[in-house]
Coordinates of C-alpha atoms in Angstrom, one line a residue:
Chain A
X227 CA -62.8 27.5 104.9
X228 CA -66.6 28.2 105.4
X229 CA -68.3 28.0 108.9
X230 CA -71.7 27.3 109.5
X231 CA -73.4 27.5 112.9
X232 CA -76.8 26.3 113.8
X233 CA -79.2 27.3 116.4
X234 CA -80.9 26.4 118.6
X235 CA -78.9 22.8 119.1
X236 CA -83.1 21.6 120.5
X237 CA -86.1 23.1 119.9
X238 CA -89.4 21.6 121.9
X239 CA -92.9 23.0 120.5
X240 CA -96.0 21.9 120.6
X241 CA -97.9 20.7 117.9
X242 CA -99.6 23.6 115.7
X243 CA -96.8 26.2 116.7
X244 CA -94.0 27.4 114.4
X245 CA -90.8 26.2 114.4
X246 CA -87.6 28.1 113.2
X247 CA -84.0 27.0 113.0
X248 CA -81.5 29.7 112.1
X249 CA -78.0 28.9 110.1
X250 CA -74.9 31.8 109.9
X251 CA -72.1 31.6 107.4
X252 CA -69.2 33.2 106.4
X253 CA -68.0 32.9 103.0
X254 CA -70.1 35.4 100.7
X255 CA -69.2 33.0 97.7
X256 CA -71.8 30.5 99.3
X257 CA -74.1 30.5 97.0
X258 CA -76.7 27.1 97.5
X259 CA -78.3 26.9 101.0
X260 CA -80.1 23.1 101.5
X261 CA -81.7 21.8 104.5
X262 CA -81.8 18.1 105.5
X263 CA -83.9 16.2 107.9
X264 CA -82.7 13.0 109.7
X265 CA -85.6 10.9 111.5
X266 CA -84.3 8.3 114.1
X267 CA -82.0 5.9 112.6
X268 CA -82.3 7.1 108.7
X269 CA -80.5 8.6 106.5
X270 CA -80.8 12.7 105.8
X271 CA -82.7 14.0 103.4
X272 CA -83.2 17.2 101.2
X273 CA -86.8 18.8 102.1
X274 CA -86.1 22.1 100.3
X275 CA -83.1 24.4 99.3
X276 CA -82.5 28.0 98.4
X277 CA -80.6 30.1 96.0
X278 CA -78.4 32.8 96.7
X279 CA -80.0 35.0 94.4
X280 CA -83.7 34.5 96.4
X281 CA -84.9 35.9 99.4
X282 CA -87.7 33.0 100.1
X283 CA -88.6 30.0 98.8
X284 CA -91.8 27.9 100.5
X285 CA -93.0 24.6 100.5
X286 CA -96.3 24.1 101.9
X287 CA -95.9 24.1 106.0
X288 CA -91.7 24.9 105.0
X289 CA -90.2 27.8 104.2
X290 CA -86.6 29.3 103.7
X291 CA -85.3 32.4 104.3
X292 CA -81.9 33.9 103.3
X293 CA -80.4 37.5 104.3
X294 CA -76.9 37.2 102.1
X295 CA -76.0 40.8 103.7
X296 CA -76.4 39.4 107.4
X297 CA -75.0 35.7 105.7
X298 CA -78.1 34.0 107.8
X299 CA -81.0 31.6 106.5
X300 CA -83.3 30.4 108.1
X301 CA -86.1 27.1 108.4
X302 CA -89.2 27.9 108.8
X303 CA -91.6 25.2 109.8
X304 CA -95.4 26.3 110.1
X305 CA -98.7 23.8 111.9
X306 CA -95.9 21.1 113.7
X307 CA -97.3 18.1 113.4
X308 CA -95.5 15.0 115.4
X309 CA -94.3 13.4 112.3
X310 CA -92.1 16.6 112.2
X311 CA -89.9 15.8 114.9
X312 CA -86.2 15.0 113.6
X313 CA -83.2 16.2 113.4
X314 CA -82.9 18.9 111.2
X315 CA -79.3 20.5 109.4
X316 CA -78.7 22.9 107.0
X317 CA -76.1 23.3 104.8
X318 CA -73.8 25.5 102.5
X319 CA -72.3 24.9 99.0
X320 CA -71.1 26.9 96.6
X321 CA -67.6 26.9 94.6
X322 CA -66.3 23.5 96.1
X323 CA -67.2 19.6 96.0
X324 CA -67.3 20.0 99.8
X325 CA -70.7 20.7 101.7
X326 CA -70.3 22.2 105.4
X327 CA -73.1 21.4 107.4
X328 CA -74.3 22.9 110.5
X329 CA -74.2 20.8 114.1
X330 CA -78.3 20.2 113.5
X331 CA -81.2 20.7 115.4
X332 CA -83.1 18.4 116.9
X333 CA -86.7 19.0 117.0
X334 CA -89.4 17.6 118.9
X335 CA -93.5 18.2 118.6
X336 CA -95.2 17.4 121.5
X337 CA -98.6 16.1 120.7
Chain B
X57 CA -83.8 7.8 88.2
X58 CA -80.9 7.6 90.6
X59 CA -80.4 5.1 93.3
X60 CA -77.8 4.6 96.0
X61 CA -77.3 1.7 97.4
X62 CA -74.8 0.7 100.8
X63 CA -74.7 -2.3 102.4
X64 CA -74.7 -3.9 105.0
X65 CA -77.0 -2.0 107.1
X66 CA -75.5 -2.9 110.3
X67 CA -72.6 -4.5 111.7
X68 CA -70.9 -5.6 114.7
X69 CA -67.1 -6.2 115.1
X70 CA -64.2 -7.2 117.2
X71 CA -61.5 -4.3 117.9
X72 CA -58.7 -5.1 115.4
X73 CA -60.6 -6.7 113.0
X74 CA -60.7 -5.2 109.2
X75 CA -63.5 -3.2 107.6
X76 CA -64.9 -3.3 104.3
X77 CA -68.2 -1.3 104.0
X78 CA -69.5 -0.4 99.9
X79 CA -71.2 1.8 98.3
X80 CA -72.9 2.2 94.8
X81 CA -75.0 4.1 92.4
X82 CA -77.4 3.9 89.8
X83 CA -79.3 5.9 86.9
X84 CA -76.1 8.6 86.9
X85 CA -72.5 8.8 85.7
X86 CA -69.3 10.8 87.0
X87 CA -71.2 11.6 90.2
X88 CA -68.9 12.9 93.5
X89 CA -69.4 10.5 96.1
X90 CA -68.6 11.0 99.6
X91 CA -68.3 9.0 103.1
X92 CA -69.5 10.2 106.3
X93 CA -69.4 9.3 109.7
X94 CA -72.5 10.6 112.3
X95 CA -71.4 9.4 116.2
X96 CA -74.9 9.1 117.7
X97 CA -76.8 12.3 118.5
X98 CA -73.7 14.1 116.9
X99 CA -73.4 16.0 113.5
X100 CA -71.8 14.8 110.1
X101 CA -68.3 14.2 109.7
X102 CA -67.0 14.2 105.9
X103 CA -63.9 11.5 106.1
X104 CA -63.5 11.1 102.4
X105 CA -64.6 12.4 98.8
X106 CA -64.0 11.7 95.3
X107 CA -64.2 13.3 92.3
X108 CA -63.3 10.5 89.9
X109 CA -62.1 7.0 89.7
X110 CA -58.8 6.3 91.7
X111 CA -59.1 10.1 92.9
X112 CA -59.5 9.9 96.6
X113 CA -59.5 13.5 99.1
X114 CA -59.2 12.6 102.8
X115 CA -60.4 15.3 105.5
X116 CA -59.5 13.5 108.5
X117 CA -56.4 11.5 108.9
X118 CA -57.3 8.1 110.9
X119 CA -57.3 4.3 110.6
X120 CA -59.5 4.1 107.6
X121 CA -58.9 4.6 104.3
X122 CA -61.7 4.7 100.8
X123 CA -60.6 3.7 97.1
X124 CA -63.1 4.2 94.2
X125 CA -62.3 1.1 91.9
X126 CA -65.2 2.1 89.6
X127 CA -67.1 5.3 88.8
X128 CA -70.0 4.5 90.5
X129 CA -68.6 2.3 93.3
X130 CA -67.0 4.0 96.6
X131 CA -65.6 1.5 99.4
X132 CA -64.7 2.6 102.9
X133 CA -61.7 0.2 104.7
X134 CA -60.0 -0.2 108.1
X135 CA -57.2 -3.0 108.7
X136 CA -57.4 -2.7 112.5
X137 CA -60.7 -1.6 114.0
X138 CA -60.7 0.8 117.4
X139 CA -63.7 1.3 119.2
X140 CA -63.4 4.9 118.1
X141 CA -64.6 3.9 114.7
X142 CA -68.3 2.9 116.2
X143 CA -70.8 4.7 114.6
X144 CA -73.5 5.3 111.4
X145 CA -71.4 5.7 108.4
X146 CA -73.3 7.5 105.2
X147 CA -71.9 6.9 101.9
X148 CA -73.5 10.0 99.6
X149 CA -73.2 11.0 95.9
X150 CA -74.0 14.8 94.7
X151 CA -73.5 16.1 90.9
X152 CA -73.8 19.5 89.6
X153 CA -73.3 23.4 90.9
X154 CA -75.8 22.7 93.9
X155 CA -73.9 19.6 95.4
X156 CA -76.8 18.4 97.0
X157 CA -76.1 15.3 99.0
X158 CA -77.9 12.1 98.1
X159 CA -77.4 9.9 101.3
X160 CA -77.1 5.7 101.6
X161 CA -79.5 4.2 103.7
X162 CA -76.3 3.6 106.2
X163 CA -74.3 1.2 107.7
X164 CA -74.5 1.3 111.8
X165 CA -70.9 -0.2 112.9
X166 CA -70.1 -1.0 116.4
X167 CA -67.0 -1.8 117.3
X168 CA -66.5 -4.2 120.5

């Protein structure tokens, strides 16, 4: 089945620097790459996703990144405010009814 | 639009006591719904999917079980609670090539 690791399992920045989270895989028939983000005590939710057949996709401060070759993407998180720390997971899907999510990351933006 | 709804948001039980948590959704048909369990600071763990009424997938053999009496209904059950089974349970739905997961608000069990 696919594996997905995520790195770094914490990542501490301060507010205005760049965050990234990087995500490998291993099953080149992945084909849909969504991230997630968990604030304390709620429920995950989609903030953007990617395609296999893109290279980048942005959303203002976010950004996605996908190599298929290397079978890494990656979150890009530009300006940190506070209100950007959470737990952050990406995901893979693609040819099954079953997600596999990385372990998360959890992020925190010192103000 | 679509709406999930799971209830109750928390809950606190005696060891051997029965579960019964529920989940359903609005605005769609057909969808795949899904329950998960998160221990705290910890990742996801998928413990049952479905695909369509009565059709149930387990992905980790434990005390609980999940039925789907309707299509848009999903309900996660225990007959004996262990204090393994504390934790923040996310009931999800997801339709279409992407699978995106829609989560519940949650349901935060602990089991004493």
């Amino acid at each position: 089945g696919e594996n997905v690791e995520q790195h770094p399992s914490t990542l501490s920045v301060q507010e205005g620097d760049s965050a990234v989270i990087k995500c490998t895989y291993s099953d080149s028939a992945s084909n849909y790459f969504p991230w997630y983000k968990q604030e304390l005590g709620k429920r995950p939710q989609l903030i953007i996703d990617i395609r296999s057949n893109v290279g980048e996709k942005k959303d203002q401060r976010i950004a996605v990144t996908l190599n298929k070759t290397a079978k890494h993407f990656s979150l890009h998180i530009t300006e940190t405010q506070p209100e950007d720390s959470a737990v952050y997971f990406c995901a893979v899907t693609g040819g099954s009814y079953i997600p596999t999510f990385g372990r998360g990351t959890s992020l925190i933006v010192h103000p | 639009s679509q709406t999930i709804h799971q209830w109750p948001a928390t809950l606190v039980q005696p060891v051997g006591s029965p579960l019964s948590l529920e989940c359903t959704v609005e605005g769609t048909s057909n969808p795949n719904l899904y329950w998960y369990r998160q221990a705290a600071g910890r990742g996801l763990q998928l413990l049952f999917y479905s695909v369509g009424i009565g059709q149930i997938s387990s992905e980790v053999p434990q005390n609980l079980s999940a039925s789907r009496p309707q299509d848009r209904q999903f309900i996660l059950s225990s007959k004996k609670l262990l204090l393994s089974d504390s934790g923040f349970y996310l009931c999800a739905w997801a339709q279409g090539a992407k699978n995106i997961q829609y989560f519940g608000a949650g349901t935060r069990l602990s089991v004493l």
